[in-house]
Amino acid sequence: MRVTLKLATSLDGRIATASGESRWITGEAARLEGHRLRAAHDAILVGVETVLHDDPELTARLPGRQVDQPLRVVLDSRLRTPPSARVATGASALILTTSEPRPLGAARVVRVESENGRPAVSAVLKGLTAAGVGSLLIEGGGQVAAAFLRAGAVDRLEWFRAPILLGGEGRPCVAALALANLADAPTFRRLEVRPVGDDLWERYARA
């Protein structure tokens, strides 16, 4: 399976302010590119905290185009996803939990192996592969990003950076990525830098 991690951060690597405000760090061009990324993957994955804070649809929406919608996947150890959450309605929604499965909206709920109280990355990837997922886009918060990076499961990084600084109290994009040795730091064999529109700079460069 090909795994892509998408991050939308400030220049200093923050995904939200200290109070949790995160909409919108990036601009319209970056958000459109994000929808193109969604349309190019079989599944989109987030953690339950993203669902609780943002209530995302996790659909691919491209102007003037009909696209096949990816499978929407939520990692939810304790099944805190509300039945009314947009990701739990409609088709193609999968909740992966370490708790006893129970009905949750229109989503399918599946129990997976646990690692440190959270769904194990290896079990998540194994289950999605068995379900026919060949490409996965991770849009989760810092905890989810850290778990997949720590497991060495990320093949590609799509990093949208806005020209702002949120400071040390902002929420980091890879929370809980505690490393004992520099040699353990996640690395990428190839990095491609792609500018995504001028709207970000125009938005933040106003005096």
Short mmCIF file of N, CA, C and O in Angstrom, two decimals, residues 121-199:
data_model
loop_
_atom_site.label_atom_id
_atom_site.label_comp_id
_atom_site.label_asym_id
_atom_site.label_seq_id
_atom_site.Cartn_x
_atom_site.Cartn_y
_atom_site.Cartn_z
N VAL A 121 -0.76 0.55 14.01
CA VAL A 121 -0.59 0.96 12.62
C VAL A 121 -0.51 -0.27 11.71
O VAL A 121 -1.13 -0.31 10.64
N SER A 122 0.22 -1.28 12.13
CA SER A 122 0.37 -2.48 11.31
C SER A 122 -0.98 -3.16 11.08
O SER A 122 -1.28 -3.63 9.98
N ALA A 123 -1.83 -3.20 12.12
CA ALA A 123 -3.15 -3.81 11.99
C ALA A 123 -4.05 -2.98 11.09
O ALA A 123 -4.84 -3.52 10.31
N VAL A 124 -3.94 -1.66 11.19
CA VAL A 124 -4.73 -0.77 10.34
C VAL A 124 -4.38 -0.99 8.87
O VAL A 124 -5.26 -1.16 8.02
N LEU A 125 -3.09 -1.01 8.57
CA LEU A 125 -2.66 -1.18 7.18
C LEU A 125 -3.03 -2.56 6.65
O LEU A 125 -3.44 -2.70 5.49
N LYS A 126 -2.89 -3.57 7.49
CA LYS A 126 -3.25 -4.93 7.08
C LYS A 126 -4.74 -5.03 6.76
O LYS A 126 -5.15 -5.61 5.75
N GLY A 127 -5.56 -4.43 7.62
CA GLY A 127 -7.01 -4.48 7.40
C GLY A 127 -7.44 -3.72 6.16
O GLY A 127 -8.29 -4.18 5.41
N LEU A 128 -6.82 -2.55 5.93
CA LEU A 128 -7.18 -1.76 4.76
C LEU A 128 -6.71 -2.44 3.48
O LEU A 128 -7.42 -2.42 2.45
N THR A 129 -5.55 -3.06 3.51
CA THR A 129 -5.07 -3.80 2.35
C THR A 129 -6.02 -4.94 2.01
O THR A 129 -6.35 -5.17 0.84
N ALA A 130 -6.47 -5.66 3.04
CA ALA A 130 -7.41 -6.76 2.83
C ALA A 130 -8.73 -6.26 2.26
O ALA A 130 -9.43 -7.00 1.55
N ALA A 131 -9.06 -4.99 2.55
CA ALA A 131 -10.30 -4.41 2.04
C ALA A 131 -10.14 -3.84 0.63
O ALA A 131 -11.07 -3.26 0.09
N GLY A 132 -8.95 -4.01 0.06
CA GLY A 132 -8.72 -3.56 -1.31
C GLY A 132 -8.18 -2.16 -1.45
O GLY A 132 -8.15 -1.61 -2.56
N VAL A 133 -7.73 -1.55 -0.36
CA VAL A 133 -7.18 -0.20 -0.41
C VAL A 133 -5.71 -0.28 -0.86
O VAL A 133 -4.89 -0.90 -0.21
N GLY A 134 -5.42 0.38 -1.98
CA GLY A 134 -4.05 0.37 -2.49
C GLY A 134 -3.29 1.65 -2.21
O GLY A 134 -2.06 1.68 -2.28
N SER A 135 -4.04 2.73 -1.91
CA SER A 135 -3.41 4.02 -1.61
C SER A 135 -4.18 4.71 -0.51
O SER A 135 -5.42 4.77 -0.53
N LEU A 136 -3.46 5.22 0.47
CA LEU A 136 -4.07 5.81 1.66
C LEU A 136 -3.53 7.22 1.87
O LEU A 136 -2.32 7.44 1.85
N LEU A 137 -4.44 8.17 2.09
CA LEU A 137 -4.08 9.55 2.41
C LEU A 137 -4.39 9.80 3.87
O LEU A 137 -5.54 9.68 4.29
N ILE A 138 -3.37 10.15 4.65
CA ILE A 138 -3.56 10.43 6.07
C ILE A 138 -3.72 11.94 6.25
O ILE A 138 -2.84 12.71 5.88
N GLU A 139 -4.85 12.33 6.82
CA GLU A 139 -5.11 13.74 7.09
C GLU A 139 -5.31 13.98 8.57
O GLU A 139 -5.85 15.01 8.97
N GLY A 140 -4.89 13.05 9.39
CA GLY A 140 -5.12 13.16 10.82
C GLY A 140 -4.27 14.23 11.47
O GLY A 140 -3.43 14.87 10.83
N GLY A 141 -4.48 14.44 12.76
CA GLY A 141 -3.73 15.43 13.52
C GLY A 141 -2.36 14.91 13.93
O GLY A 141 -1.84 13.94 13.38
N GLY A 142 -1.77 15.58 14.92
CA GLY A 142 -0.41 15.28 15.32
C GLY A 142 -0.20 13.87 15.84
O GLY A 142 0.83 13.25 15.57
N GLN A 143 -1.15 13.34 16.58
CA GLN A 143 -1.01 12.00 17.15
C GLN A 143 -1.00 10.94 16.05
O GLN A 143 -0.19 10.02 16.07
N VAL A 144 -1.92 11.09 15.10
CA VAL A 144 -2.00 10.11 14.01
C VAL A 144 -0.75 10.20 13.13
O VAL A 144 -0.16 9.19 12.76
N ALA A 145 -0.35 11.43 12.79
CA ALA A 145 0.85 11.61 11.98
C ALA A 145 2.06 10.99 12.65
O ALA A 145 2.86 10.29 12.01
N ALA A 146 2.21 11.22 13.94
CA ALA A 146 3.35 10.67 14.68
C ALA A 146 3.34 9.15 14.67
O ALA A 146 4.38 8.52 14.52
N ALA A 147 2.16 8.55 14.83
CA ALA A 147 2.07 7.09 14.89
C ALA A 147 2.53 6.46 13.58
O ALA A 147 3.29 5.49 13.58
N PHE A 148 2.09 7.01 12.45
CA PHE A 148 2.47 6.43 11.16
C PHE A 148 3.93 6.72 10.82
O PHE A 148 4.61 5.88 10.23
N LEU A 149 4.43 7.89 11.19
CA LEU A 149 5.84 8.19 10.97
C LEU A 149 6.72 7.30 11.83
O LEU A 149 7.74 6.78 11.38
N ARG A 150 6.34 7.12 13.08
CA ARG A 150 7.12 6.31 14.00
C ARG A 150 7.17 4.85 13.52
O ARG A 150 8.17 4.16 13.71
N ALA A 151 6.10 4.40 12.87
CA ALA A 151 6.04 3.03 12.37
C ALA A 151 6.76 2.87 11.03
O ALA A 151 6.84 1.76 10.51
N GLY A 152 7.27 3.98 10.48
CA GLY A 152 7.94 3.90 9.19
C GLY A 152 6.99 3.57 8.05
O GLY A 152 7.39 2.96 7.06
N ALA A 153 5.73 3.97 8.19
CA ALA A 153 4.70 3.56 7.23
C ALA A 153 4.42 4.62 6.17
O ALA A 153 3.62 4.37 5.27
N VAL A 154 5.03 5.80 6.25
CA VAL A 154 4.73 6.89 5.32
C VAL A 154 5.69 6.85 4.14
O VAL A 154 6.91 6.87 4.30
N ASP A 155 5.12 6.78 2.94
CA ASP A 155 5.92 6.74 1.72
C ASP A 155 6.13 8.13 1.12
O ASP A 155 7.15 8.40 0.49
N ARG A 156 5.16 9.01 1.31
CA ARG A 156 5.23 10.32 0.68
C ARG A 156 4.65 11.37 1.62
O ARG A 156 3.67 11.11 2.32
N LEU A 157 5.27 12.53 1.63
CA LEU A 157 4.81 13.64 2.47
C LEU A 157 4.35 14.78 1.58
O LEU A 157 5.08 15.25 0.71
N GLU A 158 3.11 15.22 1.78
CA GLU A 158 2.58 16.40 1.10
C GLU A 158 2.41 17.47 2.17
O GLU A 158 1.54 17.39 3.03
N TRP A 159 3.28 18.48 2.13
CA TRP A 159 3.35 19.46 3.22
C TRP A 159 2.98 20.84 2.68
O TRP A 159 3.71 21.42 1.88
N PHE A 160 1.84 21.35 3.12
CA PHE A 160 1.39 22.67 2.74
C PHE A 160 1.77 23.63 3.87
O PHE A 160 1.28 23.48 5.00
N ARG A 161 2.61 24.61 3.58
CA ARG A 161 3.08 25.52 4.62
C ARG A 161 2.60 26.94 4.35
O ARG A 161 2.84 27.49 3.28
N ALA A 162 1.92 27.50 5.33
CA ALA A 162 1.46 28.88 5.23
C ALA A 162 2.52 29.81 5.81
O ALA A 162 3.19 29.46 6.78
N PRO A 163 2.69 31.01 5.24
CA PRO A 163 3.74 31.93 5.70
C PRO A 163 3.35 32.69 6.97
O PRO A 163 3.30 33.91 7.01
N ILE A 164 3.05 31.93 8.03
CA ILE A 164 2.75 32.52 9.32
C ILE A 164 3.49 31.75 10.40
O ILE A 164 3.93 30.61 10.18
N LEU A 165 3.64 32.36 11.56
CA LEU A 165 4.26 31.71 12.72
C LEU A 165 3.23 31.66 13.84
O LEU A 165 2.64 32.69 14.20
N LEU A 166 3.02 30.47 14.40
CA LEU A 166 2.05 30.30 15.48
C LEU A 166 2.72 30.21 16.84
O LEU A 166 2.06 30.30 17.87
N GLY A 167 4.05 30.01 16.87
CA GLY A 167 4.76 30.05 18.13
C GLY A 167 4.75 28.74 18.91
O GLY A 167 4.10 27.77 18.54
N GLY A 168 5.48 28.75 20.02
CA GLY A 168 5.71 27.54 20.79
C GLY A 168 4.49 26.96 21.46
O GLY A 168 4.48 25.79 21.83
N GLU A 169 3.43 27.76 21.64
CA GLU A 169 2.22 27.24 22.27
C GLU A 169 1.26 26.60 21.27
O GLU A 169 0.25 26.02 21.65
N GLY A 170 1.57 26.73 19.97
CA GLY A 170 0.72 26.10 18.97
C GLY A 170 0.88 24.60 18.99
O GLY A 170 1.85 24.05 19.52
N ARG A 171 -0.08 23.91 18.40
CA ARG A 171 -0.05 22.44 18.39
C ARG A 171 0.86 21.94 17.28
O ARG A 171 0.69 22.32 16.12
N PRO A 172 1.84 21.08 17.62
CA PRO A 172 2.78 20.60 16.61
C PRO A 172 2.14 19.61 15.65
O PRO A 172 1.16 18.94 15.99
N CYS A 173 2.71 19.51 14.44
CA CYS A 173 2.11 18.63 13.43
C CYS A 173 2.43 17.16 13.69
O CYS A 173 1.76 16.29 13.15
N VAL A 174 3.44 16.87 14.48
CA VAL A 174 3.76 15.48 14.80
C VAL A 174 3.88 15.34 16.31
O VAL A 174 4.93 15.02 16.85
N ALA A 175 2.81 15.58 17.00
CA ALA A 175 2.78 15.46 18.45
C ALA A 175 3.16 14.06 18.88
O ALA A 175 2.86 13.08 18.21
N ALA A 176 3.84 13.97 20.00
CA ALA A 176 4.21 12.68 20.62
C ALA A 176 5.20 11.87 19.81
O ALA A 176 5.35 10.68 20.01
N LEU A 177 5.91 12.51 18.88
CA LEU A 177 6.95 11.79 18.14
C LEU A 177 8.24 11.90 18.94
O LEU A 177 9.15 12.65 18.60
N ALA A 178 8.31 11.16 20.04
CA ALA A 178 9.47 11.19 20.92
C ALA A 178 10.52 10.20 20.44
O ALA A 178 10.25 9.01 20.31
N LEU A 179 11.72 10.70 20.15
CA LEU A 179 12.79 9.85 19.62
C LEU A 179 13.96 9.81 20.58
O LEU A 179 14.41 10.84 21.09
N ALA A 180 14.46 8.61 20.83
CA ALA A 180 15.61 8.46 21.71
C ALA A 180 16.91 8.78 20.99
O ALA A 180 17.87 9.26 21.59
N ASN A 181 16.96 8.53 19.68
CA ASN A 181 18.18 8.73 18.92
C ASN A 181 17.86 9.43 17.60
O ASN A 181 16.80 9.21 17.00
N LEU A 182 18.80 10.25 17.16
CA LEU A 182 18.62 10.94 15.89
C LEU A 182 18.47 9.95 14.74
O LEU A 182 17.74 10.21 13.78
N ALA A 183 19.12 8.80 14.86
CA ALA A 183 19.04 7.79 13.80
C ALA A 183 17.63 7.24 13.63
O ALA A 183 17.30 6.67 12.59
N ASP A 184 16.78 7.42 14.65
CA ASP A 184 15.41 6.92 14.57
C ASP A 184 14.46 7.91 13.90
O ASP A 184 13.29 7.60 13.68
N ALA A 185 14.95 9.10 13.57
CA ALA A 185 14.08 10.12 12.99
C ALA A 185 13.58 9.68 11.61
O ALA A 185 14.36 9.17 10.81
N PRO A 186 12.29 9.85 11.33
CA PRO A 186 11.76 9.49 10.01
C PRO A 186 12.45 10.29 8.92
O PRO A 186 12.66 11.50 9.05
N THR A 187 12.83 9.63 7.86
CA THR A 187 13.48 10.29 6.74
C THR A 187 12.78 9.91 5.44
O THR A 187 12.08 8.90 5.38
N PHE A 188 12.99 10.73 4.42
CA PHE A 188 12.41 10.46 3.11
C PHE A 188 13.53 10.49 2.09
O PHE A 188 14.37 11.39 2.08
N ARG A 189 13.58 9.46 1.25
CA ARG A 189 14.65 9.35 0.28
C ARG A 189 14.57 10.43 -0.80
O ARG A 189 15.57 10.81 -1.39
N ARG A 190 13.37 10.91 -1.04
CA ARG A 190 13.21 11.93 -2.08
C ARG A 190 12.17 12.95 -1.62
O ARG A 190 11.08 12.58 -1.20
N LEU A 191 12.54 14.20 -1.68
CA LEU A 191 11.61 15.27 -1.33
C LEU A 191 11.41 16.17 -2.54
O LEU A 191 12.37 16.58 -3.19
N GLU A 192 10.17 16.47 -2.84
CA GLU A 192 9.83 17.34 -3.95
C GLU A 192 9.10 18.55 -3.41
O GLU A 192 8.09 18.42 -2.71
N VAL A 193 9.62 19.73 -3.68
CA VAL A 193 9.01 20.96 -3.21
C VAL A 193 8.16 21.54 -4.33
O VAL A 193 8.66 21.82 -5.42
N ARG A 194 6.86 21.69 -4.06
CA ARG A 194 5.93 22.20 -5.05
C ARG A 194 5.20 23.42 -4.50
O ARG A 194 4.48 23.31 -3.52
N PRO A 195 5.39 24.60 -5.11
CA PRO A 195 4.58 25.74 -4.68
C PRO A 195 3.13 25.52 -5.10
O PRO A 195 2.86 25.04 -6.20
N VAL A 196 2.20 25.86 -4.21
CA VAL A 196 0.77 25.67 -4.51
C VAL A 196 0.09 27.03 -4.49
O VAL A 196 -0.42 27.46 -3.48
N GLY A 197 0.11 27.73 -5.62
CA GLY A 197 -0.60 29.00 -5.76
C GLY A 197 0.03 30.14 -4.96
O GLY A 197 0.84 29.93 -4.07
N ASP A 198 -0.36 31.34 -5.32
CA ASP A 198 0.13 32.54 -4.64
C ASP A 198 -0.85 33.07 -3.61
O ASP A 198 -0.60 34.08 -2.97
N ASP A 199 -2.00 32.38 -3.45
CA ASP A 199 -3.04 32.94 -2.60
C ASP A 199 -2.61 33.04 -1.14
O ASP A 199 -3.01 33.93 -0.42
#
